[in-house]
mmCIF file of C-alpha atoms in Angstrom:
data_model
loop_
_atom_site.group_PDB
_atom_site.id
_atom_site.type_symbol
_atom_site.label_atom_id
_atom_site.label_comp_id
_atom_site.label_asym_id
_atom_site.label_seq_id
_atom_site.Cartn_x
_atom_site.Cartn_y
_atom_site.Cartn_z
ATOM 1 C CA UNK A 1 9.123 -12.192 21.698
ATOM 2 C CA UNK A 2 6.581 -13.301 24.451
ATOM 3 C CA UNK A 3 2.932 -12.305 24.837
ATOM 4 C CA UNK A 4 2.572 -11.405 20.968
ATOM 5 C CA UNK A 5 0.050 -13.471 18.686
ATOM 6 C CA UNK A 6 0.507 -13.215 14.858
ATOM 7 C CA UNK A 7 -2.369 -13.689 12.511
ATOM 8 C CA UNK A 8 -3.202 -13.851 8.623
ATOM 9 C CA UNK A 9 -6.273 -13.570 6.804
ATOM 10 C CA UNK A 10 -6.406 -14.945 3.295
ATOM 11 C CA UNK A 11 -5.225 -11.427 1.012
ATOM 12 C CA UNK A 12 -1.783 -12.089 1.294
ATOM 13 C CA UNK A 13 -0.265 -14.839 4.001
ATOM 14 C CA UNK A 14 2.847 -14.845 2.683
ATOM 15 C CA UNK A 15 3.692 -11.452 3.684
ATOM 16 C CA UNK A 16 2.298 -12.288 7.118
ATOM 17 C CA UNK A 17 5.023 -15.327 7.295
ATOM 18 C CA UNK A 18 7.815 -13.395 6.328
ATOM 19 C CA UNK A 19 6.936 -10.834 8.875
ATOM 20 C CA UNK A 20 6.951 -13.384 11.629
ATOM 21 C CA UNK A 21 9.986 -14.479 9.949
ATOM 22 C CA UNK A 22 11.480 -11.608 10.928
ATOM 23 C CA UNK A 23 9.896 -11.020 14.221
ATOM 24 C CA UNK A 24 11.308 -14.774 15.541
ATOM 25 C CA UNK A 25 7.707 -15.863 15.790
ATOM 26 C CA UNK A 26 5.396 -18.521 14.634
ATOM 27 C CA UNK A 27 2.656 -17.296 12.665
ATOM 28 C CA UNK A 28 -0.607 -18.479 14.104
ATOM 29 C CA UNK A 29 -3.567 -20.458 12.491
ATOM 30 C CA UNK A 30 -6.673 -18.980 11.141
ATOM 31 C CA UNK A 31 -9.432 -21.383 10.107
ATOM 32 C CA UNK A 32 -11.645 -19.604 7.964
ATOM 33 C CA UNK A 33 -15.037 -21.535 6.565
ATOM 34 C CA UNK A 34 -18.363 -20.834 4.907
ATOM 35 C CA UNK A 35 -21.448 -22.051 6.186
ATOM 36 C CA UNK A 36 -24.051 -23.544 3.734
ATOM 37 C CA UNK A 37 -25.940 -19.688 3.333
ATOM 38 C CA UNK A 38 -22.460 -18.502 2.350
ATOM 39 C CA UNK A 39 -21.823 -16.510 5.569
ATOM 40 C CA UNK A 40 -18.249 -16.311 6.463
ATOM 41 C CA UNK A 41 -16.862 -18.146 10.349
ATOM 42 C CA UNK A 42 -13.273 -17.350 11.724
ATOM 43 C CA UNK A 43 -11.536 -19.096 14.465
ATOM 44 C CA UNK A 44 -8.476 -18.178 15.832
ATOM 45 C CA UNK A 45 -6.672 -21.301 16.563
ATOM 46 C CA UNK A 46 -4.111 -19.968 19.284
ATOM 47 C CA UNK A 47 -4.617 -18.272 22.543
ATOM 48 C CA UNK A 48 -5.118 -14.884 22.385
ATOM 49 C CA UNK A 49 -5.989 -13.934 26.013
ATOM 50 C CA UNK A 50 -3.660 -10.708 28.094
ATOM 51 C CA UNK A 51 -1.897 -11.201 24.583
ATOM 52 C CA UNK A 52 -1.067 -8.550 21.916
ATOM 53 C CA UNK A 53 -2.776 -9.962 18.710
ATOM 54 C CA UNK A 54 -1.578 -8.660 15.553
ATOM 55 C CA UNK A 55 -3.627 -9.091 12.642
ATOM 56 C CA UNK A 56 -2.412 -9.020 9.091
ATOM 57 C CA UNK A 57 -4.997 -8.226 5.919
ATOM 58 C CA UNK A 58 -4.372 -5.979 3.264
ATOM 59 C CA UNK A 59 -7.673 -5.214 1.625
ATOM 60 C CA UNK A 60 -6.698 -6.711 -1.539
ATOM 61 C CA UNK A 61 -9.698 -8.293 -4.546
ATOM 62 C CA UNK A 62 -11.929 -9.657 -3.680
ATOM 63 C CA UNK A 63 -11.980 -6.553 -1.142
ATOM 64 C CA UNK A 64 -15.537 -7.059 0.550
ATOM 65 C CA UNK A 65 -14.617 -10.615 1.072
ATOM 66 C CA UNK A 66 -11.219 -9.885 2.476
ATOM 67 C CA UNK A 67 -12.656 -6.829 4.762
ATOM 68 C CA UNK A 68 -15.230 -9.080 6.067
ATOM 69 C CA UNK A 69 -12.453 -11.645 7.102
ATOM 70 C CA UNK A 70 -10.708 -8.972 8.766
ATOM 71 C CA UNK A 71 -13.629 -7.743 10.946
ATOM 72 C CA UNK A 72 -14.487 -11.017 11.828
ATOM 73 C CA UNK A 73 -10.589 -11.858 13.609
ATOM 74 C CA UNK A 74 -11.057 -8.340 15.312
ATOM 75 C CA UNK A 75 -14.581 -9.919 17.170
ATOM 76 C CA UNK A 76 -12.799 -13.255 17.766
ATOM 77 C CA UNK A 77 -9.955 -11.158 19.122
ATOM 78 C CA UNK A 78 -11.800 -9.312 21.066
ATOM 79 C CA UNK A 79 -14.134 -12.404 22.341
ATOM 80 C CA UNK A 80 -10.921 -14.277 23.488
ATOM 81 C CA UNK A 81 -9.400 -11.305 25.643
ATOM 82 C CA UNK A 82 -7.003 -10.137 23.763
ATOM 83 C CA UNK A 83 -5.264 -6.947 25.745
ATOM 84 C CA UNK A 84 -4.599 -5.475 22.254
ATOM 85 C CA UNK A 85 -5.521 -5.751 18.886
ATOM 86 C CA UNK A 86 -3.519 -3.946 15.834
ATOM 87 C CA UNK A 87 -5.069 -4.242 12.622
ATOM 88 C CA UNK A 88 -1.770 -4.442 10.338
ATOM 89 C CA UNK A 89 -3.522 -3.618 6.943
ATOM 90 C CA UNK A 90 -0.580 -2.578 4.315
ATOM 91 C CA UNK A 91 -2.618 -1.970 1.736
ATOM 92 C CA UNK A 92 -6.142 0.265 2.789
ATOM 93 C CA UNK A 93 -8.201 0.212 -0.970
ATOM 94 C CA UNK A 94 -10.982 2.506 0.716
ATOM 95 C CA UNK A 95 -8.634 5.599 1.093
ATOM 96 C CA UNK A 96 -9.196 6.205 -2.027
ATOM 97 C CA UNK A 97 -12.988 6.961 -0.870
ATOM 98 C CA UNK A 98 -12.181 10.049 0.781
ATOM 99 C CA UNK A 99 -14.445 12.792 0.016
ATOM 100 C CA UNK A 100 -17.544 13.855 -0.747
ATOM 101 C CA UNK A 101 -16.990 15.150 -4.522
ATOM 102 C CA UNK A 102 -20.678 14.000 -5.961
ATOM 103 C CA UNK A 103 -24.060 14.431 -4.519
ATOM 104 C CA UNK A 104 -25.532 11.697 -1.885
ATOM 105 C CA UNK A 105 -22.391 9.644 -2.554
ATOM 106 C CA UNK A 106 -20.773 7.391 0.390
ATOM 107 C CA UNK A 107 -17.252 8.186 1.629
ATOM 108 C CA UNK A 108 -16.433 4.593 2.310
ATOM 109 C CA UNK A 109 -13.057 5.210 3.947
ATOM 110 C CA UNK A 110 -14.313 6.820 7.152
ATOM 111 C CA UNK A 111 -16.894 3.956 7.086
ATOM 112 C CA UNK A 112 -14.555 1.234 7.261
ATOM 113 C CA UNK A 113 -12.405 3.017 9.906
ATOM 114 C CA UNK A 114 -15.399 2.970 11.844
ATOM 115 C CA UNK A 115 -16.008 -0.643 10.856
ATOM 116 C CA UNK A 116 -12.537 -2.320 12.154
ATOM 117 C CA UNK A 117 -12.878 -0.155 15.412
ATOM 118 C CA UNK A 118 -16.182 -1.115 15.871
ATOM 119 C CA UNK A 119 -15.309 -4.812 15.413
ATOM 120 C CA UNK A 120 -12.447 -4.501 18.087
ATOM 121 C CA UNK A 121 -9.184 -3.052 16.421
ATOM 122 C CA UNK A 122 -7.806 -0.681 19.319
ATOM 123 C CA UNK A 123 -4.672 0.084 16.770
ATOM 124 C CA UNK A 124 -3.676 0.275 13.195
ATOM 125 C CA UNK A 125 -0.459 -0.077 11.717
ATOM 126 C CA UNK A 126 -0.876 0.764 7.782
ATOM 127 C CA UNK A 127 1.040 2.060 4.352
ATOM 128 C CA UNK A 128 1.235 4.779 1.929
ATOM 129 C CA UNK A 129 -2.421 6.031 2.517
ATOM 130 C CA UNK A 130 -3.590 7.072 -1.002
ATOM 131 C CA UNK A 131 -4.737 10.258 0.686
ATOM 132 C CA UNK A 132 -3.371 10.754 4.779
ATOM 133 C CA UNK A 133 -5.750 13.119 5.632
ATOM 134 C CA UNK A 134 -7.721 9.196 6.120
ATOM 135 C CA UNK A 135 -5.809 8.617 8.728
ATOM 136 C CA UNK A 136 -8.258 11.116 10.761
ATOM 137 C CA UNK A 137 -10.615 9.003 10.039
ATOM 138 C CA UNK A 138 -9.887 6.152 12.592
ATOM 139 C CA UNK A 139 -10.681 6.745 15.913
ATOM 140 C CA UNK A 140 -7.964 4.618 17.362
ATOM 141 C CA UNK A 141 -4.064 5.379 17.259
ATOM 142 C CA UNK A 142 -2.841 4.649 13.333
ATOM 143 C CA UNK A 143 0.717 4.563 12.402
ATOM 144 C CA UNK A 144 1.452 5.194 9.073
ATOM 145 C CA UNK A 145 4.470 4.057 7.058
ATOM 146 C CA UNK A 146 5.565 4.888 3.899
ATOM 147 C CA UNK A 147 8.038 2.610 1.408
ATOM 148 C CA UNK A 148 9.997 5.232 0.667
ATOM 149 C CA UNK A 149 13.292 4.067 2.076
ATOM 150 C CA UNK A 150 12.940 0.710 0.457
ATOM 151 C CA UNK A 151 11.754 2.361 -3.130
ATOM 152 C CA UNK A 152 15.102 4.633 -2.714
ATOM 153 C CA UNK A 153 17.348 2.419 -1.717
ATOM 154 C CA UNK A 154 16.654 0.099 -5.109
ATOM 155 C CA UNK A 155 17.191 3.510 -7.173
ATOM 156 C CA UNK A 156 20.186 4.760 -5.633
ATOM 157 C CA UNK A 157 21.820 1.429 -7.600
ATOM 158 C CA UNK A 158 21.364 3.641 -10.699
ATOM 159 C CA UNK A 159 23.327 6.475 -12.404
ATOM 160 C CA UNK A 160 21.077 9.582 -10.798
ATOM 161 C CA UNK A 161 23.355 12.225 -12.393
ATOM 162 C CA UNK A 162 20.256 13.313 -15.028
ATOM 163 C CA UNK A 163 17.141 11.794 -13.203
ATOM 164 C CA UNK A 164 13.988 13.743 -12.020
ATOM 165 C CA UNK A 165 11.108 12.253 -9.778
ATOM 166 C CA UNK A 166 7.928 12.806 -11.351
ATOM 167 C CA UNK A 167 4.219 12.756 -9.626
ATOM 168 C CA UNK A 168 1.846 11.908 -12.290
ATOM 169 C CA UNK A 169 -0.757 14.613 -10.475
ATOM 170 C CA UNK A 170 -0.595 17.384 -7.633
ATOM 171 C CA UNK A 171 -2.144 15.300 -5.036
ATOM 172 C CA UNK A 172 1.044 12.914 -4.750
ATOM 173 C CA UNK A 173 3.597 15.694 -5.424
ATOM 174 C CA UNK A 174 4.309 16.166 -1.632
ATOM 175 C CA UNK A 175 5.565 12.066 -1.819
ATOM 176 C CA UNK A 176 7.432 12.648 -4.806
ATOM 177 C CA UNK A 177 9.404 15.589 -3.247
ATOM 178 C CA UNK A 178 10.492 13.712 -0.147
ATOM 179 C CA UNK A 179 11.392 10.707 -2.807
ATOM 180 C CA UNK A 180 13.543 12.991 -4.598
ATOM 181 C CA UNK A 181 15.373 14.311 -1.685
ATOM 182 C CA UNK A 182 16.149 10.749 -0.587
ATOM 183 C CA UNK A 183 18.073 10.733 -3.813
ATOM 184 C CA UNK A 184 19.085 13.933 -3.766
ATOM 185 C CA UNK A 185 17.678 14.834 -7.685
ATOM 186 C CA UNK A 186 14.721 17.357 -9.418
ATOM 187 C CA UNK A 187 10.896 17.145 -9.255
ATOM 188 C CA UNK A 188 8.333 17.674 -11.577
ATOM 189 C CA UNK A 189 4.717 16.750 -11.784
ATOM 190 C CA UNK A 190 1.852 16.136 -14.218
ATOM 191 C CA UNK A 191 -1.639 18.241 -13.820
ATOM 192 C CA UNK A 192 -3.939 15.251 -14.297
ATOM 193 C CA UNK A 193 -7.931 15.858 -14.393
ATOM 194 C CA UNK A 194 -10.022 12.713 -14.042
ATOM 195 C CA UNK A 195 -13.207 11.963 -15.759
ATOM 196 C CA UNK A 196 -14.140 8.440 -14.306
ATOM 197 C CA UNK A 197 -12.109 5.745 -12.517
ATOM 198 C CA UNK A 198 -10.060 4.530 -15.547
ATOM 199 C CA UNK A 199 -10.021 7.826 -17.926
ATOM 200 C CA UNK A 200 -7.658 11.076 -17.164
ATOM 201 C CA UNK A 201 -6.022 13.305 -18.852
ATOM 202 C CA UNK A 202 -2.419 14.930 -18.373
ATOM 203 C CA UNK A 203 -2.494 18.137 -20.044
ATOM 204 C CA UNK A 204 1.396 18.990 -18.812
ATOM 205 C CA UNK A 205 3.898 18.590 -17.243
ATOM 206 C CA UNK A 206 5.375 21.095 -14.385
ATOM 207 C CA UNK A 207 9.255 20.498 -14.220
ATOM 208 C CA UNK A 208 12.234 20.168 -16.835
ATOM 209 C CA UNK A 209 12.142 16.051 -18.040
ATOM 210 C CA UNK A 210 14.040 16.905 -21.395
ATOM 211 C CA UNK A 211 16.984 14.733 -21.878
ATOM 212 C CA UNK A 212 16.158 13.168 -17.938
ATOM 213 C CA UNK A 213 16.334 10.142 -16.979
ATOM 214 C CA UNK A 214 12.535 10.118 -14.817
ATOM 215 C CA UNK A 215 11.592 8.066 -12.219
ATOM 216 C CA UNK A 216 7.456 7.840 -12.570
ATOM 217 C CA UNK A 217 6.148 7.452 -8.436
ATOM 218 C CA UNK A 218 2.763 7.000 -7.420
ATOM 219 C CA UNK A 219 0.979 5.436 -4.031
ATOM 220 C CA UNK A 220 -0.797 2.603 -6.196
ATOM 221 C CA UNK A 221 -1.393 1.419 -9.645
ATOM 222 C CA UNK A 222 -4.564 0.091 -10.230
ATOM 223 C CA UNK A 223 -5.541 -0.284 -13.975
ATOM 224 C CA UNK A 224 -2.485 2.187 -14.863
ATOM 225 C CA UNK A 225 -4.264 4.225 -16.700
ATOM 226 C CA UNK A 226 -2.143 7.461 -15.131
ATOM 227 C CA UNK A 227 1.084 6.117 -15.666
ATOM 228 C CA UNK A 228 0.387 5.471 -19.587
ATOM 229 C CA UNK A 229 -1.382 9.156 -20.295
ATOM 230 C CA UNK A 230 1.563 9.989 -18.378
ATOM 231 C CA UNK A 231 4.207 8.565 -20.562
ATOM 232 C CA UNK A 232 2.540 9.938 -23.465
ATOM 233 C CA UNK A 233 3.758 13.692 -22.072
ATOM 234 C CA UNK A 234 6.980 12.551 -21.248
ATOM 235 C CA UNK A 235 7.874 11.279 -24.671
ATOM 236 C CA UNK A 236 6.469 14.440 -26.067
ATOM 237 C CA UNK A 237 8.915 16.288 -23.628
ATOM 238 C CA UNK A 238 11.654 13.690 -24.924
ATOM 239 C CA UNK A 239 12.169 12.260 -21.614
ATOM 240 C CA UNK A 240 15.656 10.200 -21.590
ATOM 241 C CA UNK A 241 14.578 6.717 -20.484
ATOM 242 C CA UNK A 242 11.533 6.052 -17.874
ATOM 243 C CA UNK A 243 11.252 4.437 -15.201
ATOM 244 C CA UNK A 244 8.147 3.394 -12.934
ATOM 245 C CA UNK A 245 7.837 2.983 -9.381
ATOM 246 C CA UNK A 246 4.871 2.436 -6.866
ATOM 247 C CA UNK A 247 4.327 0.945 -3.286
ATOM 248 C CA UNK A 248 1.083 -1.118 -4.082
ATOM 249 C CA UNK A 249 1.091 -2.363 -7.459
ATOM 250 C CA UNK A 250 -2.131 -3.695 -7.908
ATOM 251 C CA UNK A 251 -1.916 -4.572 -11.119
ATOM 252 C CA UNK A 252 -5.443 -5.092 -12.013
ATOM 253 C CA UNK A 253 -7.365 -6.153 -15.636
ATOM 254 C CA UNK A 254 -3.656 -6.565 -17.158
ATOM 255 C CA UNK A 255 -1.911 -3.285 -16.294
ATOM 256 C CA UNK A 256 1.433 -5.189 -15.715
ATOM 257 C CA UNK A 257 1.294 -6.297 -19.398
ATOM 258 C CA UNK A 258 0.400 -3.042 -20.969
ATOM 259 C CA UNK A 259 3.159 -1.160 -18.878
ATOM 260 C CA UNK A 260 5.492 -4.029 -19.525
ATOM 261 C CA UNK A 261 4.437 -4.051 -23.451
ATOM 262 C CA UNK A 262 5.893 -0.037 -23.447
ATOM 263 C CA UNK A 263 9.366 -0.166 -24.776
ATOM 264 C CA UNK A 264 10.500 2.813 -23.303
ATOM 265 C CA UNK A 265 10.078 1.637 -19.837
ATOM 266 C CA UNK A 266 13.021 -0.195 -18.612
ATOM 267 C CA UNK A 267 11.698 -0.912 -15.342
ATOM 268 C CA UNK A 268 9.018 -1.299 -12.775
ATOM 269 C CA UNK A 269 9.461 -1.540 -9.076
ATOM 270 C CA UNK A 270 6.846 -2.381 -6.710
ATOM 271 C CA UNK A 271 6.679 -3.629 -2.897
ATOM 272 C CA UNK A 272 5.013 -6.274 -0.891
ATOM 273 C CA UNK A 273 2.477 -4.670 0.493
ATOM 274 C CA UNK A 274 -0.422 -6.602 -1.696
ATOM 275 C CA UNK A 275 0.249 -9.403 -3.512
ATOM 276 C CA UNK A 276 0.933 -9.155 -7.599
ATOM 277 C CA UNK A 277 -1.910 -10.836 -9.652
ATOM 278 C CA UNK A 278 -1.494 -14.708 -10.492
ATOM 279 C CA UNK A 279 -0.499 -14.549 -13.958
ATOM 280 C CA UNK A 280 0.435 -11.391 -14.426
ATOM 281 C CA UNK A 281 4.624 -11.256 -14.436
ATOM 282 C CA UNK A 282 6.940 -9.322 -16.237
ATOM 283 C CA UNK A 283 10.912 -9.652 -16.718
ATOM 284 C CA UNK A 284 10.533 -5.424 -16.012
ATOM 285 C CA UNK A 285 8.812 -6.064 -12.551
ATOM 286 C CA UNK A 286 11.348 -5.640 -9.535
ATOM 287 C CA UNK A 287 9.089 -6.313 -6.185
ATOM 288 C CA UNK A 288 10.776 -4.937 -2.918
ATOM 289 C CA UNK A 289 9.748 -6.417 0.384
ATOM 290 C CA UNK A 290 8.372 -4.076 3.147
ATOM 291 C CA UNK A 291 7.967 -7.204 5.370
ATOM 292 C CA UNK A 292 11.192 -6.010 7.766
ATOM 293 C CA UNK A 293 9.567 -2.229 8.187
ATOM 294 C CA UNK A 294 5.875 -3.573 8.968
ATOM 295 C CA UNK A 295 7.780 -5.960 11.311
ATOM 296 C CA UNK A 296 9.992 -3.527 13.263
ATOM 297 C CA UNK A 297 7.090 -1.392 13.546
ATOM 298 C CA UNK A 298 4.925 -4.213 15.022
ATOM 299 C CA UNK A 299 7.941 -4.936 17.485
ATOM 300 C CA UNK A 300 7.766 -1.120 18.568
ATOM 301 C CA UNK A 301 4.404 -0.759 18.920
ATOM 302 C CA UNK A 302 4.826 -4.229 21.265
ATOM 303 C CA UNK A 303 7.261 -3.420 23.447
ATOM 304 C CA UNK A 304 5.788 0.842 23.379
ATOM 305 C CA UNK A 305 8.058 1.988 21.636
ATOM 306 C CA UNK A 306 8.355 5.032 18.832
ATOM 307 C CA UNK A 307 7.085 4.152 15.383
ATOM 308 C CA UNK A 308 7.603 7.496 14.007
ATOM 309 C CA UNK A 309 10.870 7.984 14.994
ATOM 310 C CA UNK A 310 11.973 5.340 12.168
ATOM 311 C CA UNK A 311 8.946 5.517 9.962
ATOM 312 C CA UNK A 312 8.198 9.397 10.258
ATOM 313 C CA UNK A 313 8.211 11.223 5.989
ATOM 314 C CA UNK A 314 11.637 12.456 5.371
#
């Protein structure tokens, strides 16, 4: 490919290199430094001018520090002439700041949309949005993907004659569907209420998972909290065997142990998108790369083509 520049931040370059990988280009440096007051300084170390620059960062812990980095390769983007600059952020940890649910609180999603096209970002190329209404939030083109296709494909190597799909809540039931048709089995979902950002309770589940062999999918796990007040119902409902599947597993303050520590769950299957926690593995964890989607998608959106037309929900 000609006239294409590929840069990583620090979150995750090894994504960013099997991208290229797949693209047939070289990944470009990024020197990234601290000055002696702690302020961050990016260079991009390859010329960027009439070039499409594609810039890779999921917003991954430490997330300030990693959002900085990003705005700071859309200004030197942007200061070098670059005739485009995509934003290529697989995981976005702010969508999850979406609304206005408590008094005088901040709704930090639309702030960092405003943020990265502020700095320069003229397009973004992202993943399972925890919410995709936050995709009206950016003021630039955004194409979202899903790893739907990549989660299915894994579970179609299993017996599906007595599986169901379940959504631990409402709000991810609409994903869970479209999962299950990709397999062609049942739905159900859990009515969750949250009380703060690690407590909820399931108080049922909507769907027949007696005797069913379920396949647990949500956008993200986090601290798991969901899944494992989740699992709780399902063993009350004598679920057959369980099964858990997200597209970022975060992972975070030992959630890969405790889900890993449940007998019941043979497996858990996770993508690419951010990477999982140093220290934290599991002979249960199966991680699926989305690196060939993001970089088809970056290939269309170079040569202006569809994205949706591959990537569009099922």
């Amino acid at each position: 490919m000609r006239e294409i520049a590929v840069f990583s931040g620090s979150a995750h370059p090894e994504l960013a290199t099997e991208v290229c990988s797949h693209l047939g280009v070289s990944l470009s440096r990024t020197r990234i430094s601290r000055f002696a007051n702690d302020c961050l300084e990016v260079q991009l170390q390859a010329n960027c001018r009439k070039r499409d620059v594609f810039l890779i960062q999921p917003l991954v812990a430490p997330v300030q520090e990693h959002l900085v980095e990003l705005l700071l390769m859309c200004d030197a983007a942007r200061g070098a002439s670059a005739s485009g600059i995509t934003v290529v952020m697989p995981h976005y940890s702010y969508a999850r700041s979406d609304k206005k649910d408590a008094p005088r609180i901040s709704i930090g999603g639309r702030l960092v949309a405003d943020l990265l096209v502020a700095s320069g970002a003229t397009r973004v190329l992202t993943m399972t949005l925890h919410s995709p209404q936050v995709h009206g939030f950016f003021s630039v083109p955004v194409d979202h993907l899903h790893a739907l296709r990549e989660l299915a494909a894994h579970f179609r190597g299993h017996d599906l004659s007595r599986t169901t799909v379940v959504s631990p809540d409402l709000g991810n039931a609409k994903e869970a569907a479209a999962f299950a048709r990709l397999l062609g089995v049942p739905v159900a979902a859990g009515a969750k209420q949250r009380f703060a950002d690690d407590r909820v309770r399931i108080s049922s589940v909507i769907g027949d998972v007696e005797g069913r062999d379920v396949i647990v999918l949500d956008d993200e796990i986090a601290k798991g909290s969901t899944v494992l007040e989740l699992l709780d119902r399902l063993r009350e409902l004598n679920a057959r065997t369980i099964r858990v599947a997200c597209t970022h597993g975060l992972f975070a303050a030992g959630a890969l142990t405790r889900l890993s520590a449940e007998p019941d769950v043979l497996e858990i299957v996770c993508t690419n998108t951010v990477p999982v926690p140093n220290g934290d593995r599991s002979d249960k964890l199966r991680v699926l790369s989305i690196a060939p989607a993001l970089a088809e998608a970056v290939r269309r959106i170079h040569n202006g083509e569809s994205v949706s037309a591959l990537f569009e929900s099922p």
